[in-house]
Amino acid sequence: MTTSTRPIYLDYNATTPVDPRVLDQMLPWFTEQFGNAASRTHLYGWEAEEAVAKARRQVAGILGASEKEIAFTSGATEANNLAIKGAYEANRHRGSHFVTVATEHKAVLDTFKHLEGWGAEVTYLVPAADGLVSIEQVAEALRPDTVLVSVMYANNEIGVIQPVAEIGKLCRERGVLFHTDATQAVGKVPVDVDKDYIDLLSLSAHKLYGPKGAGALYVRKGIKLTAQQDGGRHERGLRSGTLNVPGIVGLGKACEVAGAEMALEAKRLAQLRDKLENEIVSTINNTQVNGNREHRLPQVTNISIGDVDGEQLLMNLNRIAVSSGSACTSASVEPSYVLKALGVPDDLAYASIRFSLGRFSTETDIATAVAHVQEVVTRMVENHTS
Ligand code: PMP
């Protein structure tokens, strides 16, 4: 396919392209400056170590953290595993009860399933119909033996932003660890580990115009985790394995760029997103926007279209690249568990589309996408009724 015939990319929550400014910084670390950041005996190692130190400051910078509190990982899946399993293993003396939310990413939910196999007890909070959990729900779930609460910052499917600061504050007062999967939030909205009372935070480079396969776990000073990967004791013993220097350099630069451009970019994307959402909702019958529309990321909207078959809809929308409210499991197509948890009926969940915009989305992209959705839905409704 040539570039001009490729579908318009509106799936930035799935992954983002690497920003050319990020790639530029990464390239030398693949070739001339290929040293191992743990090599202490020559220039190649020293330069790599310095590049990693700079990236650590850049990542810490976007979180309001100290660079000593950043451990590099292969992405958010690994960071979530390390935070949750590491906290379980390091806190057996305190208890083994955990609290999370039914709409978390699988990288959190499946990690908790694993902990249950180890003997942990996990409370899964069900959010309200708008996708938000309340501080009261969290308060009610806490027990004397609760070790950790894990609530995502922003949801990948519907974009809703949880009341993280309030939950964090409550956890701090109760002496419970607070982890947040901030993969979709970092670089999109301001995140501050102190103001938000966060103890552990997961992030991933490929969601903010950095490369795939690089991420980090923020670990508040003084918090003990048991490493989940043993070896050369890299990252202060928290995560052994030779550091992915180009990936880490890319993550650092991606955080720097996103931090500098966040305020303006959020405003631009919110305007484009609102335009897309309003035009679809006002011209197509029986639509609904899923999730709270006020407390959400600026670049995401999740819309169900009531009058059409979900599977066919996605097949017909071949000029745009979007996600749907269904997931292919090995044997069948299942409606999104996130939308199900919000009480969205199966047929509406199947017929839901997640549009996620990003840095390279333009006014023209949005106008073309809206026209395409309108045309496809009109055709499907006509065919259905004729
Ligand atoms: N958490 C959330 C909320 C995500 O959206 C994703 C990526 N889809 C992940 C975790 C996993 O991140 P990674 O791809 O870096 O492992």
mmCIF file with all atom_site columns, C-alpha atoms in Angstrom, residues 75-265:
data_model
loop_
_atom_site.group_PDB
_atom_site.id
_atom_site.type_symbol
_atom_site.label_atom_id
_atom_site.label_alt_id
_atom_site.label_comp_id
_atom_site.label_asym_id
_atom_site.label_entity_id
_atom_site.label_seq_id
_atom_site.pdbx_PDB_ins_code
_atom_site.Cartn_x
_atom_site.Cartn_y
_atom_site.Cartn_z
_atom_site.occupancy
_atom_site.B_iso_or_equiv
_atom_site.pdbx_formal_charge
_atom_site.auth_seq_id
_atom_site.auth_comp_id
_atom_site.auth_asym_id
_atom_site.auth_atom_id
_atom_site.pdbx_PDB_model_num
ATOM 1   C CA . GLY A 1 75  ? 7.601   -1.589  29.213 1.00 0.00 ? 75  GLY A CA 1
ATOM 2   C CA . ALA A 1 76  ? 4.528   -1.159  31.339 1.00 0.00 ? 76  ALA A CA 1
ATOM 3   C CA . THR A 1 77  ? 3.615   -4.849  31.447 1.00 0.00 ? 77  THR A CA 1
ATOM 4   C CA . GLU A 1 78  ? 6.898   -5.623  33.152 1.00 0.00 ? 78  GLU A CA 1
ATOM 5   C CA . ALA A 1 79  ? 6.626   -2.557  35.394 1.00 0.00 ? 79  ALA A CA 1
ATOM 6   C CA . ASN A 1 80  ? 3.154   -3.647  36.548 1.00 0.00 ? 80  ASN A CA 1
ATOM 7   C CA . ASN A 1 81  ? 4.380   -7.181  37.232 1.00 0.00 ? 81  ASN A CA 1
ATOM 8   C CA . LEU A 1 82  ? 7.352   -5.894  39.199 1.00 0.00 ? 82  LEU A CA 1
ATOM 9   C CA . ALA A 1 83  ? 5.278   -3.447  41.243 1.00 0.00 ? 83  ALA A CA 1
ATOM 10  C CA . ILE A 1 84  ? 2.518   -5.886  42.159 1.00 0.00 ? 84  ILE A CA 1
ATOM 11  C CA . LYS A 1 85  ? 4.392   -9.179  42.539 1.00 0.00 ? 85  LYS A CA 1
ATOM 12  C CA . GLY A 1 86  ? 7.363   -7.365  44.047 1.00 0.00 ? 86  GLY A CA 1
ATOM 13  C CA . ALA A 1 87  ? 5.141   -5.702  46.674 1.00 0.00 ? 87  ALA A CA 1
ATOM 14  C CA . TYR A 1 88  ? 3.449   -9.012  47.467 1.00 0.00 ? 88  TYR A CA 1
ATOM 15  C CA . GLU A 1 89  ? 6.721   -10.819 48.047 1.00 0.00 ? 89  GLU A CA 1
ATOM 16  C CA . ALA A 1 90  ? 8.280   -8.006  50.059 1.00 0.00 ? 90  ALA A CA 1
ATOM 17  C CA . ASN A 1 91  ? 5.251   -7.588  52.335 1.00 0.00 ? 91  ASN A CA 1
ATOM 18  C CA . ARG A 1 92  ? 4.247   -11.112 53.314 1.00 0.00 ? 92  ARG A CA 1
ATOM 19  C CA . HIS A 1 93  ? 4.694   -10.130 56.971 1.00 0.00 ? 93  HIS A CA 1
ATOM 20  C CA . ARG A 1 94  ? 2.102   -7.346  56.615 1.00 0.00 ? 94  ARG A CA 1
ATOM 21  C CA . GLY A 1 95  ? -0.619  -9.287  54.874 1.00 0.00 ? 95  GLY A CA 1
ATOM 22  C CA . SER A 1 96  ? -1.735  -10.444 51.484 1.00 0.00 ? 96  SER A CA 1
ATOM 23  C CA . HIS A 1 97  ? -4.841  -8.446  50.619 1.00 0.00 ? 97  HIS A CA 1
ATOM 24  C CA . PHE A 1 98  ? -4.872  -6.245  47.511 1.00 0.00 ? 98  PHE A CA 1
ATOM 25  C CA . VAL A 1 99  ? -7.386  -3.862  45.945 1.00 0.00 ? 99  VAL A CA 1
ATOM 26  C CA . THR A 1 100 ? -7.763  -3.096  42.246 1.00 0.00 ? 100 THR A CA 1
ATOM 27  C CA . VAL A 1 101 ? -10.435 -2.239  39.685 1.00 0.00 ? 101 VAL A CA 1
ATOM 28  C CA . ALA A 1 102 ? -12.279 -4.475  37.211 1.00 0.00 ? 102 ALA A CA 1
ATOM 29  C CA . THR A 1 103 ? -11.427 -2.139  34.316 1.00 0.00 ? 103 THR A CA 1
ATOM 30  C CA . GLU A 1 104 ? -7.638  -2.266  34.714 1.00 0.00 ? 104 GLU A CA 1
ATOM 31  C CA . HIS A 1 105 ? -5.445  -3.360  31.812 1.00 0.00 ? 105 HIS A CA 1
ATOM 32  C CA . LYS A 1 106 ? -4.793  -7.106  31.556 1.00 0.00 ? 106 LYS A CA 1
ATOM 33  C CA . ALA A 1 107 ? -1.184  -6.472  32.567 1.00 0.00 ? 107 ALA A CA 1
ATOM 34  C CA . VAL A 1 108 ? -2.563  -5.601  36.017 1.00 0.00 ? 108 VAL A CA 1
ATOM 35  C CA . LEU A 1 109 ? -5.557  -7.949  36.169 1.00 0.00 ? 109 LEU A CA 1
ATOM 36  C CA . ASP A 1 110 ? -3.636  -11.032 35.068 1.00 0.00 ? 110 ASP A CA 1
ATOM 37  C CA . THR A 1 111 ? -0.826  -10.194 37.474 1.00 0.00 ? 111 THR A CA 1
ATOM 38  C CA . PHE A 1 112 ? -3.377  -10.180 40.297 1.00 0.00 ? 112 PHE A CA 1
ATOM 39  C CA . LYS A 1 113 ? -4.783  -13.488 39.043 1.00 0.00 ? 113 LYS A CA 1
ATOM 40  C CA . HIS A 1 114 ? -1.256  -14.831 39.360 1.00 0.00 ? 114 HIS A CA 1
ATOM 41  C CA . LEU A 1 115 ? -1.014  -13.486 42.928 1.00 0.00 ? 115 LEU A CA 1
ATOM 42  C CA . GLU A 1 116 ? -4.269  -15.232 43.799 1.00 0.00 ? 116 GLU A CA 1
ATOM 43  C CA . GLY A 1 117 ? -2.565  -18.441 42.760 1.00 0.00 ? 117 GLY A CA 1
ATOM 44  C CA . TRP A 1 118 ? 0.205   -17.563 45.230 1.00 0.00 ? 118 TRP A CA 1
ATOM 45  C CA . GLY A 1 119 ? -2.389  -17.160 47.991 1.00 0.00 ? 119 GLY A CA 1
ATOM 46  C CA . ALA A 1 120 ? -3.230  -13.448 47.865 1.00 0.00 ? 120 ALA A CA 1
ATOM 47  C CA . GLU A 1 121 ? -6.767  -12.138 48.273 1.00 0.00 ? 121 GLU A CA 1
ATOM 48  C CA . VAL A 1 122 ? -7.788  -9.496  45.760 1.00 0.00 ? 122 VAL A CA 1
ATOM 49  C CA . THR A 1 123 ? -10.790 -7.157  45.870 1.00 0.00 ? 123 THR A CA 1
ATOM 50  C CA . TYR A 1 124 ? -11.902 -6.022  42.408 1.00 0.00 ? 124 TYR A CA 1
ATOM 51  C CA . LEU A 1 125 ? -13.840 -2.761  42.574 1.00 0.00 ? 125 LEU A CA 1
ATOM 52  C CA . VAL A 1 126 ? -16.534 -2.265  39.952 1.00 0.00 ? 126 VAL A CA 1
ATOM 53  C CA . PRO A 1 127 ? -16.636 1.313   38.676 1.00 0.00 ? 127 PRO A CA 1
ATOM 54  C CA . ALA A 1 128 ? -19.824 3.337   38.237 1.00 0.00 ? 128 ALA A CA 1
ATOM 55  C CA . ALA A 1 129 ? -21.483 3.441   34.804 1.00 0.00 ? 129 ALA A CA 1
ATOM 56  C CA . ASP A 1 130 ? -19.198 6.354   33.872 1.00 0.00 ? 130 ASP A CA 1
ATOM 57  C CA . GLY A 1 131 ? -16.076 4.262   34.503 1.00 0.00 ? 131 GLY A CA 1
ATOM 58  C CA . LEU A 1 132 ? -14.958 6.043   37.672 1.00 0.00 ? 132 LEU A CA 1
ATOM 59  C CA . VAL A 1 133 ? -14.294 4.443   41.037 1.00 0.00 ? 133 VAL A CA 1
ATOM 60  C CA . SER A 1 134 ? -15.069 6.496   44.124 1.00 0.00 ? 134 SER A CA 1
ATOM 61  C CA . ILE A 1 135 ? -12.875 7.186   47.066 1.00 0.00 ? 135 ILE A CA 1
ATOM 62  C CA . GLU A 1 136 ? -15.601 5.646   49.268 1.00 0.00 ? 136 GLU A CA 1
ATOM 63  C CA . GLN A 1 137 ? -15.365 2.354   47.373 1.00 0.00 ? 137 GLN A CA 1
ATOM 64  C CA . VAL A 1 138 ? -11.642 2.238   47.980 1.00 0.00 ? 138 VAL A CA 1
ATOM 65  C CA . ALA A 1 139 ? -12.044 3.203   51.651 1.00 0.00 ? 139 ALA A CA 1
ATOM 66  C CA . GLU A 1 140 ? -14.596 0.445   52.189 1.00 0.00 ? 140 GLU A CA 1
ATOM 67  C CA . ALA A 1 141 ? -12.341 -2.161  50.608 1.00 0.00 ? 141 ALA A CA 1
ATOM 68  C CA . LEU A 1 142 ? -9.301  -1.429  52.786 1.00 0.00 ? 142 LEU A CA 1
ATOM 69  C CA . ARG A 1 143 ? -8.493  -3.901  55.563 1.00 0.00 ? 143 ARG A CA 1
ATOM 70  C CA . PRO A 1 144 ? -5.794  -4.089  58.208 1.00 0.00 ? 144 PRO A CA 1
ATOM 71  C CA . ASP A 1 145 ? -3.968  -6.633  56.046 1.00 0.00 ? 145 ASP A CA 1
ATOM 72  C CA . THR A 1 146 ? -4.214  -4.649  52.788 1.00 0.00 ? 146 THR A CA 1
ATOM 73  C CA . VAL A 1 147 ? -0.770  -4.348  51.256 1.00 0.00 ? 147 VAL A CA 1
ATOM 74  C CA . LEU A 1 148 ? -1.384  -2.379  48.085 1.00 0.00 ? 148 LEU A CA 1
ATOM 75  C CA . VAL A 1 149 ? -4.062  -0.622  46.065 1.00 0.00 ? 149 VAL A CA 1
ATOM 76  C CA . SER A 1 150 ? -3.606  -0.496  42.284 1.00 0.00 ? 150 SER A CA 1
ATOM 77  C CA . VAL A 1 151 ? -5.790  1.920   40.318 1.00 0.00 ? 151 VAL A CA 1
ATOM 78  C CA . MET A 1 152 ? -4.897  2.983   36.793 1.00 0.00 ? 152 MET A CA 1
ATOM 79  C CA . TYR A 1 153 ? -4.435  6.680   36.107 1.00 0.00 ? 153 TYR A CA 1
ATOM 80  C CA . ALA A 1 154 ? -6.313  6.733   32.799 1.00 0.00 ? 154 ALA A CA 1
ATOM 81  C CA . ASN A 1 155 ? -8.154  3.927   31.076 1.00 0.00 ? 155 ASN A CA 1
ATOM 82  C CA . ASN A 1 156 ? -6.849  2.761   27.713 1.00 0.00 ? 156 ASN A CA 1
ATOM 83  C CA . GLU A 1 157 ? -10.273 1.998   26.212 1.00 0.00 ? 157 GLU A CA 1
ATOM 84  C CA . ILE A 1 158 ? -12.438 4.884   27.389 1.00 0.00 ? 158 ILE A CA 1
ATOM 85  C CA . GLY A 1 159 ? -9.842  7.391   28.589 1.00 0.00 ? 159 GLY A CA 1
ATOM 86  C CA . VAL A 1 160 ? -11.437 8.122   31.968 1.00 0.00 ? 160 VAL A CA 1
ATOM 87  C CA . ILE A 1 161 ? -9.087  9.563   34.570 1.00 0.00 ? 161 ILE A CA 1
ATOM 88  C CA . GLN A 1 162 ? -9.534  8.114   38.055 1.00 0.00 ? 162 GLN A CA 1
ATOM 89  C CA . PRO A 1 163 ? -9.416  10.294  41.202 1.00 0.00 ? 163 PRO A CA 1
ATOM 90  C CA . VAL A 1 164 ? -5.824  9.239   41.733 1.00 0.00 ? 164 VAL A CA 1
ATOM 91  C CA . ALA A 1 165 ? -4.745  11.986  44.148 1.00 0.00 ? 165 ALA A CA 1
ATOM 92  C CA . GLU A 1 166 ? -7.652  11.293  46.522 1.00 0.00 ? 166 GLU A CA 1
ATOM 93  C CA . ILE A 1 167 ? -7.081  7.542   46.410 1.00 0.00 ? 167 ILE A CA 1
ATOM 94  C CA . GLY A 1 168 ? -3.352  8.033   46.920 1.00 0.00 ? 168 GLY A CA 1
ATOM 95  C CA . LYS A 1 169 ? -3.927  10.311  49.905 1.00 0.00 ? 169 LYS A CA 1
ATOM 96  C CA . LEU A 1 170 ? -6.280  7.804   51.508 1.00 0.00 ? 170 LEU A CA 1
ATOM 97  C CA . CYS A 1 171 ? -3.752  4.997   51.011 1.00 0.00 ? 171 CYS A CA 1
ATOM 98  C CA . ARG A 1 172 ? -0.955  7.110   52.490 1.00 0.00 ? 172 ARG A CA 1
ATOM 99  C CA . GLU A 1 173 ? -3.088  7.863   55.573 1.00 0.00 ? 173 GLU A CA 1
ATOM 100 C CA . ARG A 1 174 ? -3.873  4.160   55.990 1.00 0.00 ? 174 ARG A CA 1
ATOM 101 C CA . GLY A 1 175 ? -0.300  3.009   55.480 1.00 0.00 ? 175 GLY A CA 1
ATOM 102 C CA . VAL A 1 176 ? -1.178  1.107   52.294 1.00 0.00 ? 176 VAL A CA 1
ATOM 103 C CA . LEU A 1 177 ? 1.022   1.180   49.180 1.00 0.00 ? 177 LEU A CA 1
ATOM 104 C CA . PHE A 1 178 ? -0.493  2.893   46.141 1.00 0.00 ? 178 PHE A CA 1
ATOM 105 C CA . HIS A 1 179 ? 0.400   1.768   42.621 1.00 0.00 ? 179 HIS A CA 1
ATOM 106 C CA . THR A 1 180 ? -0.931  3.362   39.467 1.00 0.00 ? 180 THR A CA 1
ATOM 107 C CA . ASP A 1 181 ? -0.618  2.114   35.913 1.00 0.00 ? 181 ASP A CA 1
ATOM 108 C CA . ALA A 1 182 ? -0.077  5.508   34.291 1.00 0.00 ? 182 ALA A CA 1
ATOM 109 C CA . THR A 1 183 ? 0.796   4.121   30.863 1.00 0.00 ? 183 THR A CA 1
ATOM 110 C CA . GLN A 1 184 ? -1.923  6.117   29.114 1.00 0.00 ? 184 GLN A CA 1
ATOM 111 C CA . ALA A 1 185 ? -1.562  9.254   31.220 1.00 0.00 ? 185 ALA A CA 1
ATOM 112 C CA . VAL A 1 186 ? 2.124   10.137  31.273 1.00 0.00 ? 186 VAL A CA 1
ATOM 113 C CA . GLY A 1 187 ? 2.864   12.739  28.632 1.00 0.00 ? 187 GLY A CA 1
ATOM 114 C CA . LYS A 1 188 ? -0.842  13.409  28.042 1.00 0.00 ? 188 LYS A CA 1
ATOM 115 C CA . VAL A 1 189 ? -1.921  14.996  31.339 1.00 0.00 ? 189 VAL A CA 1
ATOM 116 C CA . PRO A 1 190 ? 0.130   16.309  34.267 1.00 0.00 ? 190 PRO A CA 1
ATOM 117 C CA . VAL A 1 191 ? 1.200   13.501  36.613 1.00 0.00 ? 191 VAL A CA 1
ATOM 118 C CA . ASP A 1 192 ? 3.046   14.312  39.822 1.00 0.00 ? 192 ASP A CA 1
ATOM 119 C CA . VAL A 1 193 ? 4.023   11.506  42.165 1.00 0.00 ? 193 VAL A CA 1
ATOM 120 C CA . ASP A 1 194 ? 4.021   13.805  45.198 1.00 0.00 ? 194 ASP A CA 1
ATOM 121 C CA . LYS A 1 195 ? 0.799   15.720  44.541 1.00 0.00 ? 195 LYS A CA 1
ATOM 122 C CA . ASP A 1 196 ? -0.891  12.441  43.592 1.00 0.00 ? 196 ASP A CA 1
ATOM 123 C CA . TYR A 1 197 ? 0.513   10.484  46.594 1.00 0.00 ? 197 TYR A CA 1
ATOM 124 C CA . ILE A 1 198 ? 1.848   7.768   44.312 1.00 0.00 ? 198 ILE A CA 1
ATOM 125 C CA . ASP A 1 199 ? 4.249   5.119   45.638 1.00 0.00 ? 199 ASP A CA 1
ATOM 126 C CA . LEU A 1 200 ? 4.661   3.029   42.483 1.00 0.00 ? 200 LEU A CA 1
ATOM 127 C CA . LEU A 1 201 ? 3.929   4.063   38.892 1.00 0.00 ? 201 LEU A CA 1
ATOM 128 C CA . SER A 1 202 ? 4.230   2.199   35.592 1.00 0.00 ? 202 SER A CA 1
ATOM 129 C CA . LEU A 1 203 ? 4.849   3.828   32.230 1.00 0.00 ? 203 LEU A CA 1
ATOM 130 C CA . SER A 1 204 ? 5.762   2.834   28.708 1.00 0.00 ? 204 SER A CA 1
ATOM 131 C CA . ALA A 1 205 ? 7.736   4.644   25.979 1.00 0.00 ? 205 ALA A CA 1
ATOM 132 C CA . HIS A 1 206 ? 5.657   3.516   23.000 1.00 0.00 ? 206 HIS A CA 1
ATOM 133 C CA . LYS A 1 207 ? 2.557   5.307   24.207 1.00 0.00 ? 207 LYS A CA 1
ATOM 134 C CA . LEU A 1 208 ? 4.313   8.674   24.164 1.00 0.00 ? 208 LEU A CA 1
ATOM 135 C CA . TYR A 1 209 ? 6.196   8.684   20.857 1.00 0.00 ? 209 TYR A CA 1
ATOM 136 C CA . GLY A 1 210 ? 9.111   6.624   22.134 1.00 0.00 ? 210 GLY A CA 1
ATOM 137 C CA . PRO A 1 211 ? 10.135  3.126   21.047 1.00 0.00 ? 211 PRO A CA 1
ATOM 138 C CA . LYS A 1 212 ? 8.431   -0.161  21.855 1.00 0.00 ? 212 LYS A CA 1
ATOM 139 C CA . GLY A 1 213 ? 10.154  -2.325  24.454 1.00 0.00 ? 213 GLY A CA 1
ATOM 140 C CA . ALA A 1 214 ? 11.177  0.425   26.876 1.00 0.00 ? 214 ALA A CA 1
ATOM 141 C CA . GLY A 1 215 ? 9.432   1.598   30.020 1.00 0.00 ? 215 GLY A CA 1
ATOM 142 C CA . ALA A 1 216 ? 9.943   2.342   33.662 1.00 0.00 ? 216 ALA A CA 1
ATOM 143 C CA . LEU A 1 217 ? 8.690   1.750   37.159 1.00 0.00 ? 217 LEU A CA 1
ATOM 144 C CA . TYR A 1 218 ? 8.770   4.683   39.571 1.00 0.00 ? 218 TYR A CA 1
ATOM 145 C CA . VAL A 1 219 ? 9.490   3.383   43.078 1.00 0.00 ? 219 VAL A CA 1
ATOM 146 C CA . ARG A 1 220 ? 9.153   5.917   45.897 1.00 0.00 ? 220 ARG A CA 1
ATOM 147 C CA . LYS A 1 221 ? 12.282  6.169   48.021 1.00 0.00 ? 221 LYS A CA 1
ATOM 148 C CA . GLY A 1 222 ? 12.215  3.723   50.923 1.00 0.00 ? 222 GLY A CA 1
ATOM 149 C CA . ILE A 1 223 ? 9.730   1.290   49.361 1.00 0.00 ? 223 ILE A CA 1
ATOM 150 C CA . LYS A 1 224 ? 10.954  -2.287  49.204 1.00 0.00 ? 224 LYS A CA 1
ATOM 151 C CA . LEU A 1 225 ? 10.067  -4.577  46.326 1.00 0.00 ? 225 LEU A CA 1
ATOM 152 C CA . THR A 1 226 ? 11.305  -8.079  45.645 1.00 0.00 ? 226 THR A CA 1
ATOM 153 C CA . ALA A 1 227 ? 12.961  -8.304  42.230 1.00 0.00 ? 227 ALA A CA 1
ATOM 154 C CA . GLN A 1 228 ? 11.139  -10.512 39.741 1.00 0.00 ? 228 GLN A CA 1
ATOM 155 C CA . GLN A 1 229 ? 14.139  -11.023 37.511 1.00 0.00 ? 229 GLN A CA 1
ATOM 156 C CA . ASP A 1 230 ? 17.451  -12.147 38.966 1.00 0.00 ? 230 ASP A CA 1
ATOM 157 C CA . GLY A 1 231 ? 20.893  -11.710 37.501 1.00 0.00 ? 231 GLY A CA 1
ATOM 158 C CA . GLY A 1 232 ? 23.507  -8.989  37.352 1.00 0.00 ? 232 GLY A CA 1
ATOM 159 C CA . ARG A 1 233 ? 21.698  -6.716  39.842 1.00 0.00 ? 233 ARG A CA 1
ATOM 160 C CA . HIS A 1 234 ? 21.165  -3.862  37.397 1.00 0.00 ? 234 HIS A CA 1
ATOM 161 C CA . GLU A 1 235 ? 18.833  -1.048  38.417 1.00 0.00 ? 235 GLU A CA 1
ATOM 162 C CA . ARG A 1 236 ? 19.903  -1.293  42.065 1.00 0.00 ? 236 ARG A CA 1
ATOM 163 C CA . GLY A 1 237 ? 19.009  -4.963  42.112 1.00 0.00 ? 237 GLY A CA 1
ATOM 164 C CA . LEU A 1 238 ? 15.385  -4.322  41.139 1.00 0.00 ? 238 LEU A CA 1
ATOM 165 C CA . ARG A 1 239 ? 15.634  -5.428  37.528 1.00 0.00 ? 239 ARG A CA 1
ATOM 166 C CA . SER A 1 240 ? 18.574  -7.414  36.293 1.00 0.00 ? 240 SER A CA 1
ATOM 167 C CA . GLY A 1 241 ? 19.421  -7.414  32.612 1.00 0.00 ? 241 GLY A CA 1
ATOM 168 C CA . THR A 1 242 ? 21.655  -5.359  30.315 1.00 0.00 ? 242 THR A CA 1
ATOM 169 C CA . LEU A 1 243 ? 20.054  -1.988  29.828 1.00 0.00 ? 243 LEU A CA 1
ATOM 170 C CA . ASN A 1 244 ? 18.391  -1.203  26.490 1.00 0.00 ? 244 ASN A CA 1
ATOM 171 C CA . VAL A 1 245 ? 20.389  1.987   26.014 1.00 0.00 ? 245 VAL A CA 1
ATOM 172 C CA . PRO A 1 246 ? 18.812  3.203   22.726 1.00 0.00 ? 246 PRO A CA 1
ATOM 173 C CA . GLY A 1 247 ? 15.334  2.453   24.088 1.00 0.00 ? 247 GLY A CA 1
ATOM 174 C CA . ILE A 1 248 ? 16.048  4.207   27.367 1.00 0.00 ? 248 ILE A CA 1
ATOM 175 C CA . VAL A 1 249 ? 17.520  7.243   25.578 1.00 0.00 ? 249 VAL A CA 1
ATOM 176 C CA . GLY A 1 250 ? 14.361  7.311   23.438 1.00 0.00 ? 250 GLY A CA 1
ATOM 177 C CA . LEU A 1 251 ? 12.105  7.074   26.498 1.00 0.00 ? 251 LEU A CA 1
ATOM 178 C CA . GLY A 1 252 ? 13.975  9.955   28.126 1.00 0.00 ? 252 GLY A CA 1
ATOM 179 C CA . LYS A 1 253 ? 13.713  12.199  25.075 1.00 0.00 ? 253 LYS A CA 1
ATOM 180 C CA . ALA A 1 254 ? 10.065  11.242  24.590 1.00 0.00 ? 254 ALA A CA 1
ATOM 181 C CA . CYS A 1 255 ? 9.317   12.357  28.173 1.00 0.00 ? 255 CYS A CA 1
ATOM 182 C CA . GLU A 1 256 ? 11.177  15.624  27.656 1.00 0.00 ? 256 GLU A CA 1
ATOM 183 C CA . VAL A 1 257 ? 9.302   16.463  24.437 1.00 0.00 ? 257 VAL A CA 1
ATOM 184 C CA . ALA A 1 258 ? 5.911   15.409  25.816 1.00 0.00 ? 258 ALA A CA 1
ATOM 185 C CA . GLY A 1 259 ? 6.452   17.393  29.008 1.00 0.00 ? 259 GLY A CA 1
ATOM 186 C CA . ALA A 1 260 ? 7.367   20.546  27.085 1.00 0.00 ? 260 ALA A CA 1
ATOM 187 C CA . GLU A 1 261 ? 4.442   20.305  24.652 1.00 0.00 ? 261 GLU A CA 1
ATOM 188 C CA . MET A 1 262 ? 1.758   18.787  26.870 1.00 0.00 ? 262 MET A CA 1
ATOM 189 C CA . ALA A 1 263 ? -0.333  21.850  27.689 1.00 0.00 ? 263 ALA A CA 1
ATOM 190 C CA . LEU A 1 264 ? -0.712  23.105  24.107 1.00 0.00 ? 264 LEU A CA 1
ATOM 191 C CA . GLU A 1 265 ? -1.026  19.648  22.607 1.00 0.00 ? 265 GLU A CA 1
#
